Structures are given as C-alpha cells and as structure tokens.
Amino acid sequence: MSTDSDLKSTIIGVTERLIAAINAADYAAYTKMVDPNLTSFEPEAVDTLIIVLTKDTAPKRTSLLSPVVHKLGTDSAVIAYIRLNQFVDKNGNVVTTRGEETRVWHKKDGKWQLVHFHRSDVPSNYLIEK
C-alpha cells in the first residue's frame, strides 16, 4: 500500500521527467507521458491549442520550487509549483525565468499520464522572498 509520501515522490518524479522531455524536445518521450486528449492553458496560446516542442540551443536547468501534491483519489493527483528555468543566453548572460504551473495526472493502465496543465508566466522583475 502506497503512502501520501510515496505519491508525492512519484508525482514530482513524473513531472520532472516530463519537463526534461520538453526541454530536450523529445516528442517521443513526451507523447508517452501525456493523454492523447491533453488540455491546457498557456500564456502563448490565447484561445488556441498549440502543441509545439522546440529545443533551445542553450542547456537549461529547471527546478520545481515548493511542489505541493494533492491526492484526488486512488488514480489521480494534482501538482502545483513554481518552475524556475536557468540558462546562459547567446551573450553569456545568466537568465532566470519563473512560471507558475499546475499539472493534473491520472493513472491509466498502471502508468501516470498528464491530462491537463495550466501555466502562467511570472514577471521577470518578480522576486521570490522567504
């Protein structure tokens, strides 16, 4: 029997693998992790559903800050977190971007699949204070 701690670890892990596939523009890995009827809300796609993966030329480090996992039943969960991306741009400047993300996962045939996500950009001048 799995615990809430096991579920949190599992959901954080599948989310990190999904983001790694996105960052690497690994469409094959991405499609294995998402439901064919995936829905989303994204700042770039106002009123439009767009599925495009493009690979950045610069390596990117992505961190999930303060992830919170909510169990919705035996086969579904939601994760909410701040996504922090760090990379060096073409001019050699270190760039950090932030976004707020929520992802809904559903376990189908023993495999976690992303069924919905919502992503909001955070202004670049926003500071995370502790």
PDB file of C-alpha atoms in Angstrom:
ATOM      1  CA  MET A   1       0.000   0.000   0.000  1.00  0.00           C
ATOM      2  CA  SER A   2       1.457   3.361  -1.024  1.00  0.00           C
ATOM      3  CA  THR A   3       1.565   6.349   1.288  1.00  0.00           C
ATOM      4  CA  ASP A   4       0.899  10.007   0.568  1.00  0.00           C
ATOM      5  CA  SER A   5       4.674  10.495   0.756  1.00  0.00           C
ATOM      6  CA  ASP A   6       5.172   7.837  -1.943  1.00  0.00           C
ATOM      7  CA  LEU A   7       2.540   9.517  -4.116  1.00  0.00           C
ATOM      8  CA  LYS A   8       4.198  12.936  -3.703  1.00  0.00           C
ATOM      9  CA  SER A   9       7.575  11.489  -4.680  1.00  0.00           C
ATOM     10  CA  THR A  10       6.069   9.683  -7.680  1.00  0.00           C
ATOM     11  CA  ILE A  11       4.189  12.733  -8.976  1.00  0.00           C
ATOM     12  CA  ILE A  12       7.208  15.010  -8.552  1.00  0.00           C
ATOM     13  CA  GLY A  13       9.314  12.413 -10.412  1.00  0.00           C
ATOM     14  CA  VAL A  14       6.953  12.058 -13.386  1.00  0.00           C
ATOM     15  CA  THR A  15       6.640  15.854 -13.575  1.00  0.00           C
ATOM     16  CA  GLU A  16      10.431  16.254 -13.631  1.00  0.00           C
ATOM     17  CA  ARG A  17      10.732  13.610 -16.383  1.00  0.00           C
ATOM     18  CA  LEU A  18       8.021  15.342 -18.419  1.00  0.00           C
ATOM     19  CA  ILE A  19       9.794  18.713 -18.153  1.00  0.00           C
ATOM     20  CA  ALA A  20      13.098  17.071 -19.114  1.00  0.00           C
ATOM     21  CA  ALA A  21      11.406  15.691 -22.253  1.00  0.00           C
ATOM     22  CA  ILE A  22      10.005  19.157 -23.031  1.00  0.00           C
ATOM     23  CA  ASN A  23      13.400  20.834 -22.535  1.00  0.00           C
ATOM     24  CA  ALA A  24      15.069  18.244 -24.778  1.00  0.00           C
ATOM     25  CA  ALA A  25      12.263  18.488 -27.395  1.00  0.00           C
ATOM     26  CA  ASP A  26      11.893  14.708 -27.036  1.00  0.00           C
ATOM     27  CA  TYR A  27       8.460  14.347 -28.613  1.00  0.00           C
ATOM     28  CA  ALA A  28       8.517  10.536 -28.379  1.00  0.00           C
ATOM     29  CA  ALA A  29       9.063  10.613 -24.605  1.00  0.00           C
ATOM     30  CA  TYR A  30       6.561  13.469 -24.196  1.00  0.00           C
ATOM     31  CA  THR A  31       3.752  11.666 -26.022  1.00  0.00           C
ATOM     32  CA  LYS A  32       4.234   8.553 -23.874  1.00  0.00           C
ATOM     33  CA  MET A  33       3.587  10.655 -20.776  1.00  0.00           C
ATOM     34  CA  VAL A  34       0.519  12.615 -21.874  1.00  0.00           C
ATOM     35  CA  ASP A  35      -3.053  11.641 -22.549  1.00  0.00           C
ATOM     36  CA  PRO A  36      -3.986  11.912 -26.258  1.00  0.00           C
ATOM     37  CA  ASN A  37      -6.767  14.332 -25.232  1.00  0.00           C
ATOM     38  CA  LEU A  38      -4.481  16.601 -23.180  1.00  0.00           C
ATOM     39  CA  THR A  39      -5.897  20.051 -22.441  1.00  0.00           C
ATOM     40  CA  SER A  40      -4.016  23.140 -21.326  1.00  0.00           C
ATOM     41  CA  PHE A  41      -3.988  26.852 -20.668  1.00  0.00           C
ATOM     42  CA  GLU A  42      -0.794  28.692 -21.609  1.00  0.00           C
ATOM     43  CA  PRO A  43       0.070  32.386 -21.981  1.00  0.00           C
ATOM     44  CA  GLU A  44       1.344  31.927 -25.574  1.00  0.00           C
ATOM     45  CA  ALA A  45      -1.752  30.135 -26.817  1.00  0.00           C
ATOM     46  CA  VAL A  46      -4.593  32.536 -26.087  1.00  0.00           C
ATOM     47  CA  ASP A  47      -7.784  30.893 -27.386  1.00  0.00           C
ATOM     48  CA  THR A  48      -5.723  28.298 -29.265  1.00  0.00           C
ATOM     49  CA  LEU A  49      -4.450  24.806 -28.546  1.00  0.00           C
ATOM     50  CA  ILE A  50      -0.896  24.510 -29.810  1.00  0.00           C
ATOM     51  CA  ILE A  51       1.430  21.550 -29.399  1.00  0.00           C
ATOM     52  CA  VAL A  52       4.914  22.501 -30.498  1.00  0.00           C
ATOM     53  CA  LEU A  53       8.164  21.392 -28.951  1.00  0.00           C
ATOM     54  CA  THR A  54      11.256  23.368 -29.845  1.00  0.00           C
ATOM     55  CA  LYS A  55      14.670  22.766 -28.407  1.00  0.00           C
ATOM     56  CA  ASP A  56      16.601  25.686 -27.003  1.00  0.00           C
ATOM     57  CA  THR A  57      20.190  25.830 -28.142  1.00  0.00           C
ATOM     58  CA  ALA A  58      21.363  26.585 -24.600  1.00  0.00           C
ATOM     59  CA  PRO A  59      21.272  23.879 -21.947  1.00  0.00           C
ATOM     60  CA  LYS A  60      18.620  24.717 -19.374  1.00  0.00           C
ATOM     61  CA  ARG A  61      18.401  23.843 -15.710  1.00  0.00           C
ATOM     62  CA  THR A  62      14.833  23.520 -14.456  1.00  0.00           C
ATOM     63  CA  SER A  63      13.865  23.343 -10.794  1.00  0.00           C
ATOM     64  CA  LEU A  64      10.460  22.768  -9.214  1.00  0.00           C
ATOM     65  CA  LEU A  65      10.147  25.078  -6.208  1.00  0.00           C
ATOM     66  CA  SER A  66       7.793  24.275  -3.318  1.00  0.00           C
ATOM     67  CA  PRO A  67       5.857  21.493  -5.073  1.00  0.00           C
ATOM     68  CA  VAL A  68       2.512  20.629  -3.478  1.00  0.00           C
ATOM     69  CA  VAL A  69       0.779  17.377  -4.423  1.00  0.00           C
ATOM     70  CA  HIS A  70      -2.926  16.807  -3.800  1.00  0.00           C
ATOM     71  CA  LYS A  71      -4.274  13.258  -3.980  1.00  0.00           C
ATOM     72  CA  LEU A  72      -7.631  13.252  -5.768  1.00  0.00           C
ATOM     73  CA  GLY A  73      -8.364   9.551  -5.384  1.00  0.00           C
ATOM     74  CA  THR A  74      -6.618   6.254  -5.958  1.00  0.00           C
ATOM     75  CA  ASP A  75      -5.701   7.092  -9.546  1.00  0.00           C
ATOM     76  CA  SER A  76      -5.336  10.859  -9.824  1.00  0.00           C
ATOM     77  CA  ALA A  77      -3.332  13.731  -8.364  1.00  0.00           C
ATOM     78  CA  VAL A  78      -2.571  17.411  -8.918  1.00  0.00           C
ATOM     79  CA  ILE A  79       0.812  19.071  -8.518  1.00  0.00           C
ATOM     80  CA  ALA A  80       1.318  22.840  -8.220  1.00  0.00           C
ATOM     81  CA  TYR A  81       4.734  24.520  -8.128  1.00  0.00           C
ATOM     82  CA  ILE A  82       6.909  27.413  -9.234  1.00  0.00           C
ATOM     83  CA  ARG A  83       9.047  26.422 -12.228  1.00  0.00           C
ATOM     84  CA  LEU A  84      12.461  28.054 -12.269  1.00  0.00           C
ATOM     85  CA  ASN A  85      14.468  27.910 -15.518  1.00  0.00           C
ATOM     86  CA  GLN A  86      18.121  28.955 -15.588  1.00  0.00           C
ATOM     87  CA  PHE A  87      20.348  29.169 -18.656  1.00  0.00           C
ATOM     88  CA  VAL A  88      23.109  31.182 -20.280  1.00  0.00           C
ATOM     89  CA  ASP A  89      21.935  33.224 -23.270  1.00  0.00           C
ATOM     90  CA  LYS A  90      23.873  33.777 -26.511  1.00  0.00           C
ATOM     91  CA  ASN A  91      25.563  36.851 -24.978  1.00  0.00           C
ATOM     92  CA  GLY A  92      26.849  34.880 -21.990  1.00  0.00           C
ATOM     93  CA  ASN A  93      24.325  36.346 -19.550  1.00  0.00           C
ATOM     94  CA  VAL A  94      22.774  34.095 -16.923  1.00  0.00           C
ATOM     95  CA  VAL A  95      18.998  34.244 -17.374  1.00  0.00           C
ATOM     96  CA  THR A  96      16.400  33.073 -14.871  1.00  0.00           C
ATOM     97  CA  THR A  97      12.718  32.770 -15.734  1.00  0.00           C
ATOM     98  CA  ARG A  98       9.849  31.765 -13.483  1.00  0.00           C
ATOM     99  CA  GLY A  99       6.404  30.378 -14.075  1.00  0.00           C
ATOM    100  CA  GLU A 100       3.530  29.012 -12.028  1.00  0.00           C
ATOM    101  CA  GLU A 101       2.347  25.587 -13.117  1.00  0.00           C
ATOM    102  CA  THR A 102      -0.368  23.143 -12.182  1.00  0.00           C
ATOM    103  CA  ARG A 103      -0.481  19.650 -13.678  1.00  0.00           C
ATOM    104  CA  VAL A 104      -3.218  17.049 -13.359  1.00  0.00           C
ATOM    105  CA  TRP A 105      -2.068  13.413 -13.506  1.00  0.00           C
ATOM    106  CA  HIS A 106      -4.268  10.321 -13.967  1.00  0.00           C
ATOM    107  CA  LYS A 107      -3.073   6.757 -13.596  1.00  0.00           C
ATOM    108  CA  LYS A 108      -4.242   4.629 -16.563  1.00  0.00           C
ATOM    109  CA  ASP A 109      -3.247   1.008 -17.028  1.00  0.00           C
ATOM    110  CA  GLY A 110      -0.655   1.356 -14.264  1.00  0.00           C
ATOM    111  CA  LYS A 111       1.016   4.406 -15.872  1.00  0.00           C
ATOM    112  CA  TRP A 112       0.739   8.071 -14.869  1.00  0.00           C
ATOM    113  CA  GLN A 113      -0.381  10.328 -17.726  1.00  0.00           C
ATOM    114  CA  LEU A 114      -0.739  14.081 -17.832  1.00  0.00           C
ATOM    115  CA  VAL A 115      -4.344  15.021 -18.664  1.00  0.00           C
ATOM    116  CA  HIS A 116      -4.320  18.801 -18.088  1.00  0.00           C
ATOM    117  CA  PHE A 117      -1.948  21.620 -17.213  1.00  0.00           C
ATOM    118  CA  HIS A 118      -2.104  25.339 -16.601  1.00  0.00           C
ATOM    119  CA  ARG A 119       0.923  27.575 -16.872  1.00  0.00           C
ATOM    120  CA  SER A 120       1.216  31.268 -16.027  1.00  0.00           C
ATOM    121  CA  ASP A 121       4.284  33.414 -16.553  1.00  0.00           C
ATOM    122  CA  VAL A 122       5.636  35.394 -13.626  1.00  0.00           C
ATOM    123  CA  PRO A 123       7.033  38.855 -14.499  1.00  0.00           C
ATOM    124  CA  SER A 124      10.834  38.899 -14.720  1.00  0.00           C
ATOM    125  CA  ASN A 125      11.067  41.562 -12.011  1.00  0.00           C
ATOM    126  CA  TYR A 126       9.187  39.345  -9.527  1.00  0.00           C
ATOM    127  CA  LEU A 127      11.352  38.272  -6.602  1.00  0.00           C
ATOM    128  CA  ILE A 128      10.747  35.173  -4.537  1.00  0.00           C
ATOM    129  CA  GLU A 129      11.002  36.226  -0.916  1.00  0.00           C
ATOM    130  CA  LYS A 130      11.364  33.929   2.049  1.00  0.00           C
TER     131      LYS A 130
END
